[in-house]
């Protein structure tokens, strides 16, 4: 079913827009995404404080990630239907309330429920991405996607650092309360600064919900991007869930603050994603995807040595997680550039399909990683990363071979009459 408003500009010409707005959107992405990731650093603290097992406390992480996937599917399509400013501000306000509820949770059950609510409502980055690429010229979309992704990475990494440090000093409730204040302050700032936009679609909500599934069926390049992200993000989530358990185990004997410190080392990836975006603009998404997947596979090999403990093990964790973060984030830039170009009037719905698949993969990876660690130890987590990345590389090989054959087919057809005419 065609959208009657397809082709209308989502943003008035006067709103094509200052770098200050792009920077603010990047910071907003960091504030929102951090709400999904700081529980990874404090789950051992939650386990000790509430008297539950580490595996049980890790449910707060899994609930937030499953909630995020649900929020992407249920709420991000509204970015094509409602003005971005009011939608983003409303979701940030609801996230702040969910964080306050989590900080006041008396037992694990309410905390897991509040974590799911936080995940559902903190889906700001997938809404801000389509808004931002609509504010700039086509040849800057990779760079802008990289800038917003840098903000998300900053939130992902700094939230683990601050969450682990604050949780160890002030208890596990403090990170939730601080995150609530940040969400509410950011909502107030955005209401003043974001430009007014006109949504590109007038479709009803049920049609918007069905559209991502239809786009997945109709767009092979979207399906490919989704598969890459689900596999790599699954491995990424497995590692960071397992790292919290490894560093607080007898192999290292460290606290939650160590998880945050390790994440802070990887802040270098914030500087690399704009570069990945420029390379994608120049060389195309496939080339960047290949390098990214190979980097993740190398990360799995390096991370195995993290289980040795001591200085050698810590060095392996630093180098391995840095490679992992670089590969995952650079690949995400390439994927977004690929599918944003498919249908400009449906970018939020395309992003819904992509991010839902990615976070389902991440949620399953987090759950599987915790259980692999409990059953077989750290090497099993690294093997899981290698297995998932290998699947993505195989898919990439088939896709590039098909493209090569499609390019060569007209040449071969043109050559056939010449060969048949030869004596």
Coordinates of C-alpha atoms in Angstrom, one line a residue:
X1 CA 0.0 0.0 0.0
X2 CA 1.5 3.3 -1.0
X3 CA 1.8 6.2 1.3
X4 CA -0.1 9.2 0.0
X5 CA 2.4 11.6 1.4
X6 CA 5.5 9.8 0.2
X7 CA 8.0 12.1 -1.4
X8 CA 7.1 15.1 0.8
X9 CA 10.1 16.6 2.6
X10 CA 10.1 15.7 6.2
X11 CA 11.9 18.9 7.1
X12 CA 11.3 22.4 5.9
X13 CA 14.2 23.9 3.9
X14 CA 14.8 26.5 6.6
X15 CA 15.6 23.7 9.0
X16 CA 18.6 22.4 7.1
X17 CA 20.5 23.0 9.8
X18 CA 23.4 24.0 12.0
X19 CA 26.2 21.8 13.2
X20 CA 25.1 22.8 16.7
X21 CA 21.8 20.9 16.3
X22 CA 23.7 17.8 15.0
X23 CA 26.0 17.9 18.0
X24 CA 23.1 18.2 20.4
X25 CA 21.4 15.2 18.7
X26 CA 24.6 13.2 19.1
X27 CA 24.7 14.1 22.8
X28 CA 21.1 13.1 23.2
X29 CA 21.8 9.8 21.6
X30 CA 24.5 9.2 24.1
X31 CA 22.3 10.1 27.1
X32 CA 19.6 7.7 25.8
X33 CA 21.7 4.8 24.7
X34 CA 23.6 4.9 28.0
X35 CA 20.4 3.8 29.8
X36 CA 20.6 0.4 28.1
X37 CA 24.3 -0.2 28.9
X38 CA 25.2 1.0 32.4
X39 CA 23.3 -2.0 33.9
X40 CA 26.0 -4.2 32.4
X41 CA 28.6 -2.6 34.8
X42 CA 26.5 -2.7 37.9
X43 CA 24.9 -6.1 37.6
X44 CA 27.4 -7.8 40.0
X45 CA 26.7 -4.9 42.5
X46 CA 22.9 -5.5 42.1
X47 CA 23.5 -9.3 42.7
X48 CA 25.3 -8.6 46.0
X49 CA 22.9 -6.0 47.2
X50 CA 19.7 -7.9 46.5
X51 CA 21.1 -11.3 47.5
X52 CA 20.6 -13.0 44.1
X53 CA 22.9 -14.9 41.8
X54 CA 25.0 -13.0 39.1
X55 CA 23.0 -14.8 36.4
X56 CA 19.7 -13.6 37.9
X57 CA 21.0 -10.0 38.2
X58 CA 22.0 -10.1 34.5
X59 CA 18.3 -10.2 33.8
X60 CA 18.3 -6.4 34.3
X61 CA 20.6 -6.1 31.2
X62 CA 18.6 -8.6 29.2
X63 CA 15.3 -6.9 30.1
X64 CA 16.6 -3.5 29.0
X65 CA 17.8 -4.8 25.7
X66 CA 14.6 -6.8 25.0
X67 CA 12.6 -3.7 26.0
X68 CA 14.8 -1.6 23.6
X69 CA 14.0 -4.0 20.7
X70 CA 10.3 -3.8 21.6
X71 CA 10.4 0.0 21.7
X72 CA 12.1 0.2 18.4
X73 CA 9.4 -2.0 16.8
X74 CA 6.5 -0.2 18.5
X75 CA 7.6 3.4 18.8
X76 CA 10.3 4.3 16.2
X77 CA 7.9 4.1 13.2
X78 CA 6.0 7.0 14.8
X79 CA 9.0 9.1 13.7
X80 CA 7.5 9.0 10.2
X81 CA 4.1 10.0 11.6
X82 CA 4.6 12.7 14.3
X83 CA 6.9 15.7 14.6
X84 CA 10.3 14.6 15.9
X85 CA 10.6 17.2 18.6
X86 CA 7.5 16.3 20.5
X87 CA 8.1 12.6 20.1
X88 CA 11.7 12.7 21.3
X89 CA 10.9 15.0 24.3
X90 CA 8.0 12.8 25.4
X91 CA 10.0 9.6 25.2
X92 CA 12.8 11.2 27.2
X93 CA 10.4 12.2 29.9
X94 CA 9.0 8.7 30.2
X95 CA 12.5 7.3 30.3
X96 CA 13.3 9.6 33.2
X97 CA 10.2 8.3 35.1
X98 CA 11.2 4.7 34.4
X99 CA 14.7 5.3 35.7
X100 CA 13.3 6.8 38.9
X101 CA 11.2 3.7 39.4
X102 CA 14.2 1.5 38.9
X103 CA 16.2 3.4 41.4
X104 CA 13.4 2.9 44.0
X105 CA 12.8 -0.8 43.2
X106 CA 12.8 -2.9 46.4
X107 CA 13.6 -6.3 44.8
X108 CA 14.8 -7.8 41.6
X109 CA 11.4 -8.4 40.1
X110 CA 10.3 -4.7 40.0
X111 CA 13.8 -3.7 38.9
X112 CA 13.6 -6.1 35.9
X113 CA 10.2 -4.7 35.1
X114 CA 11.4 -1.1 35.3
X115 CA 14.4 -2.0 33.2
X116 CA 12.1 -3.3 30.4
X117 CA 10.1 0.0 30.6
X118 CA 13.3 2.0 30.3
X119 CA 14.4 0.0 27.3
X120 CA 11.1 0.6 25.6
X121 CA 11.1 4.3 26.0
X122 CA 14.8 5.2 25.5
X123 CA 14.7 4.6 21.8
X124 CA 15.8 8.1 21.0
X125 CA 18.8 7.3 18.8
X126 CA 16.8 5.4 16.1
X127 CA 14.5 8.4 15.8
X128 CA 17.2 11.0 15.8
X129 CA 19.2 9.2 13.1
X130 CA 16.5 9.6 10.3
X131 CA 15.9 13.2 11.5
X132 CA 19.6 14.1 11.2
X133 CA 20.1 12.6 7.7
X134 CA 17.1 14.6 6.5
X135 CA 18.7 17.8 7.7
X136 CA 21.9 17.5 5.6
X137 CA 22.9 17.1 2.0
X138 CA 23.1 13.5 0.6
X139 CA 26.9 13.5 0.4
X140 CA 27.2 14.3 4.1
X141 CA 24.9 11.5 5.4
X142 CA 27.6 9.1 6.2
X143 CA 29.6 11.7 8.2
X144 CA 26.5 12.8 10.1
X145 CA 25.5 9.2 10.8
X146 CA 29.0 8.7 12.1
X147 CA 28.7 11.8 14.3
X148 CA 25.5 10.6 15.9
X149 CA 27.0 7.1 16.3
X150 CA 29.9 8.7 18.1
X151 CA 27.4 10.2 20.6
X152 CA 25.8 6.8 21.0
X153 CA 29.2 5.2 21.6
X154 CA 30.1 7.9 24.1
X155 CA 26.9 7.1 26.0
X156 CA 27.5 3.4 25.8
X157 CA 31.1 3.5 27.1
X158 CA 30.9 6.4 29.5
X159 CA 27.7 5.0 31.0
X160 CA 29.5 1.8 31.9
X161 CA 32.4 3.8 33.4
X162 CA 30.2 6.1 35.4
X163 CA 27.7 3.4 36.3
X164 CA 30.4 1.1 37.6
X165 CA 32.2 3.8 39.5
X166 CA 29.1 5.4 41.0
X167 CA 27.6 2.0 41.7
X168 CA 30.6 0.9 43.7
X169 CA 30.8 4.2 45.7
X170 CA 27.2 5.0 46.3
X171 CA 25.3 1.7 45.6
X172 CA 23.5 0.4 42.6
X173 CA 20.6 2.8 42.9
X174 CA 22.6 5.9 42.4
X175 CA 23.4 5.3 38.6
X176 CA 19.6 5.0 37.9
X177 CA 18.8 8.3 39.8
X178 CA 21.6 10.2 38.0
X179 CA 20.5 8.9 34.6
X180 CA 16.9 10.0 35.4
X181 CA 18.1 13.6 36.0
X182 CA 20.1 13.6 32.8
X183 CA 17.2 12.3 30.8
X184 CA 14.8 15.0 32.1
X185 CA 17.4 17.8 31.6
X186 CA 18.0 16.7 28.1
X187 CA 14.3 16.7 27.3
X188 CA 14.0 20.3 28.5
X189 CA 17.0 21.4 26.3
X190 CA 15.7 19.6 23.2
X191 CA 12.3 21.2 23.5
X192 CA 14.0 24.6 23.1
X193 CA 16.5 23.8 20.4
X194 CA 15.2 21.1 18.0
X195 CA 13.7 22.5 14.8
X196 CA 10.0 21.9 14.0
X197 CA 9.5 19.2 11.4
X198 CA 6.7 18.0 9.2
X199 CA 6.3 14.2 9.3
X200 CA 6.5 12.5 5.9
X201 CA 3.7 10.1 6.4
X202 CA 0.0 10.2 7.2
X203 CA -0.4 6.4 7.6
X204 CA -2.3 5.1 10.6
X205 CA -0.4 3.4 13.4
X206 CA -1.3 -0.2 12.4
X207 CA 0.0 0.4 8.9
X208 CA 3.2 2.0 10.3
X209 CA 3.7 -1.1 12.4
X210 CA 3.2 -3.4 9.5
X211 CA 5.5 -1.4 7.2
X212 CA 8.9 -2.5 8.6
X213 CA 7.9 -6.2 8.1
X214 CA 6.9 -5.4 4.5
X215 CA 10.1 -3.5 3.9
X216 CA 12.1 -6.5 5.2
X217 CA 10.3 -8.7 2.7
X218 CA 10.7 -6.2 -0.2
X219 CA 14.3 -4.9 0.3
X220 CA 17.2 -7.5 0.2
X221 CA 19.7 -4.9 1.1
X222 CA 17.8 -4.1 4.2
X223 CA 17.7 -7.8 5.2
X224 CA 21.4 -8.0 4.6
X225 CA 22.1 -5.0 6.8
X226 CA 19.9 -6.4 9.5
X227 CA 21.6 -9.8 9.5
X228 CA 25.1 -8.2 9.8
X229 CA 24.0 -6.1 12.8
X230 CA 22.2 -8.9 14.6
X231 CA 25.2 -11.2 14.4
X232 CA 27.8 -8.6 15.3
X233 CA 25.7 -7.0 18.0
X234 CA 24.9 -10.4 19.5
X235 CA 28.6 -11.0 19.9
X236 CA 29.2 -7.5 21.2
X237 CA 26.6 -7.9 23.9
X238 CA 27.8 -11.4 24.9
X239 CA 31.3 -10.0 25.4
X240 CA 30.3 -7.1 27.6
X241 CA 27.9 -9.2 29.7
X242 CA 30.7 -11.8 30.1
X243 CA 33.4 -9.2 30.9
X244 CA 31.5 -8.0 34.0
X245 CA 31.4 -11.6 35.2
X246 CA 35.0 -12.3 34.3
X247 CA 36.5 -9.2 36.0
X248 CA 34.6 -9.8 39.2
X249 CA 35.6 -13.5 39.3
X250 CA 38.6 -15.0 41.0
X251 CA 40.6 -14.6 37.8
X252 CA 40.8 -10.9 38.4
X253 CA 39.0 -10.2 41.7
X254 CA 38.0 -6.7 40.7
X255 CA 34.9 -4.7 41.3
X256 CA 32.2 -3.1 39.1
X257 CA 34.4 0.0 38.7
X258 CA 36.9 -2.1 36.6
X259 CA 34.2 -2.8 34.0
X260 CA 33.6 0.9 33.6
X261 CA 37.4 1.6 33.4
X262 CA 37.7 -1.0 30.6
X263 CA 34.8 0.6 28.7
X264 CA 36.5 4.0 29.1
X265 CA 39.6 2.8 27.3
X266 CA 37.4 2.1 24.3
X267 CA 36.3 5.7 24.0
X268 CA 38.7 6.0 21.1
X269 CA 36.0 4.5 19.0
X270 CA 34.1 7.8 19.3
X271 CA 36.8 9.3 17.1
X272 CA 36.8 6.5 14.5
X273 CA 33.1 6.4 13.5
X274 CA 33.1 9.7 11.7
X275 CA 36.1 8.4 9.7
X276 CA 34.2 5.2 9.0
X277 CA 31.3 7.4 7.7
X278 CA 33.6 9.3 5.4
X279 CA 35.0 6.1 4.1
X280 CA 31.5 4.8 3.5
X281 CA 30.6 7.9 1.5
X282 CA 33.8 7.4 -0.5
X283 CA 34.2 3.6 -1.0
X284 CA 30.7 2.3 -0.4
X285 CA 29.1 0.3 2.5
X286 CA 30.4 -3.2 1.3
X287 CA 34.0 -2.4 1.6
X288 CA 33.6 -0.9 5.1
X289 CA 31.4 -3.9 6.2
X290 CA 34.1 -6.4 5.1
X291 CA 36.9 -4.6 7.1
X292 CA 34.6 -4.3 10.1
X293 CA 33.7 -8.0 10.2
X294 CA 37.3 -9.0 9.9
X295 CA 38.1 -6.7 12.8
X296 CA 35.4 -8.4 14.9
X297 CA 36.8 -11.8 14.1
X298 CA 40.3 -10.7 15.1
X299 CA 38.8 -9.3 18.3
X300 CA 37.4 -12.8 19.2
X301 CA 40.9 -14.3 18.8
X302 CA 42.5 -11.7 21.0
X303 CA 39.8 -11.8 23.7
X304 CA 40.5 -15.5 24.3
X305 CA 43.7 -14.5 26.1
X306 CA 41.6 -12.3 28.5
X307 CA 40.8 -15.5 30.5
X308 CA 44.4 -15.9 31.6
X309 CA 44.2 -13.1 34.1
X310 CA 47.0 -10.8 35.2
X311 CA 48.6 -8.1 33.0
X312 CA 48.6 -10.3 29.9
X313 CA 44.9 -11.1 30.3
X314 CA 44.0 -7.4 30.9
X315 CA 46.0 -6.3 27.9
X316 CA 44.1 -8.8 25.8
X317 CA 40.8 -7.5 27.1
X318 CA 41.8 -3.9 26.3
X319 CA 42.9 -4.7 22.8
X320 CA 40.1 -7.2 22.1
X321 CA 37.3 -5.0 23.2
X322 CA 38.7 -2.0 21.3
X323 CA 38.8 -4.1 18.1
X324 CA 35.3 -5.3 18.8
X325 CA 33.8 -1.9 19.4
X326 CA 35.6 -0.4 16.3
X327 CA 34.3 -3.3 14.1
X328 CA 30.7 -3.2 15.4
X329 CA 30.3 0.6 15.2
X330 CA 32.0 1.1 11.9
X331 CA 29.8 -1.7 10.4
X332 CA 26.8 0.0 11.8
X333 CA 27.6 3.3 9.9
X334 CA 28.0 1.3 6.7
X335 CA 24.7 -0.5 7.2
X336 CA 22.8 2.7 7.9
X337 CA 24.1 4.4 4.8
X338 CA 23.1 1.4 2.7
X339 CA 19.5 1.2 3.9
X340 CA 18.8 5.0 4.4
X341 CA 19.3 5.3 0.6
X342 CA 16.5 2.8 -0.2
X343 CA 13.4 4.8 0.5
X344 CA 13.9 8.4 1.8
X345 CA 10.3 8.8 2.7
X346 CA 10.4 5.8 5.1
X347 CA 13.6 6.2 6.9
X348 CA 12.1 5.7 10.4
X349 CA 10.4 2.5 9.3
X350 CA 13.6 1.2 7.7
X351 CA 15.5 2.0 10.8
X352 CA 12.8 0.3 12.9
X353 CA 13.4 -3.0 11.0
X354 CA 17.1 -2.6 11.2
X355 CA 17.4 -1.7 14.9
X356 CA 14.7 -4.3 16.0
X357 CA 16.7 -7.0 14.3
X358 CA 20.0 -5.7 15.8
X359 CA 18.7 -5.5 19.4
X360 CA 17.0 -8.9 19.2
X361 CA 20.4 -10.2 18.2
X362 CA 22.0 -8.2 21.1
X363 CA 19.4 -9.5 23.6
X364 CA 19.9 -13.1 22.6
X365 CA 23.7 -12.6 22.6
X366 CA 23.6 -11.1 26.2
X367 CA 21.4 -14.0 27.4
X368 CA 23.5 -16.7 25.6
X369 CA 26.8 -15.1 26.6
X370 CA 25.9 -15.2 30.3
X371 CA 24.9 -18.8 30.1
X372 CA 28.0 -19.8 28.0
X373 CA 30.2 -18.1 30.6
X374 CA 28.4 -19.9 33.5
X375 CA 28.6 -23.3 31.7
X376 CA 32.0 -23.2 30.0
X377 CA 33.8 -20.1 31.0
X378 CA 35.3 -17.2 29.1
X379 CA 36.6 -19.1 26.1
X380 CA 33.0 -20.1 25.3
X381 CA 32.0 -16.4 25.1
X382 CA 34.8 -15.8 22.6
X383 CA 33.8 -18.8 20.5
X384 CA 30.3 -17.5 20.4
X385 CA 31.6 -14.1 19.0
X386 CA 33.6 -16.0 16.3
X387 CA 30.7 -18.2 15.3
X388 CA 28.3 -15.2 14.9
X389 CA 30.8 -13.1 13.0
X390 CA 31.6 -16.1 10.7
X391 CA 28.0 -16.3 9.8
X392 CA 28.0 -12.6 8.8
X393 CA 31.1 -13.1 6.7
X394 CA 29.6 -16.0 4.8
X395 CA 26.5 -13.9 4.1
X396 CA 28.7 -11.0 3.0
X397 CA 30.6 -13.3 0.6
X398 CA 27.4 -14.6 -1.0
X399 CA 26.1 -11.0 -1.4
X400 CA 29.2 -9.6 -3.0
X401 CA 29.5 -12.6 -5.4
X402 CA 25.9 -12.1 -6.5
X403 CA 26.6 -8.4 -7.1
X404 CA 29.7 -9.3 -9.1
X405 CA 27.8 -11.8 -11.2
X406 CA 25.0 -9.2 -11.8
X407 CA 27.5 -6.7 -13.0
X408 CA 29.2 -9.2 -15.3
X409 CA 26.0 -10.6 -16.8
X410 CA 25.4 -7.8 -19.4
X411 CA 29.0 -8.1 -20.5
X412 CA 28.7 -11.8 -21.0
X413 CA 25.4 -11.4 -22.9
X414 CA 27.0 -8.8 -25.1
X415 CA 30.0 -11.1 -25.8
X416 CA 27.9 -14.1 -26.7
X417 CA 26.7 -12.9 -30.2
X418 CA 30.3 -12.0 -31.0
X419 CA 31.6 -15.4 -30.1
X420 CA 28.8 -17.1 -32.1
X421 CA 29.6 -15.0 -35.2
X422 CA 33.2 -15.9 -35.1
X423 CA 34.3 -18.4 -37.8

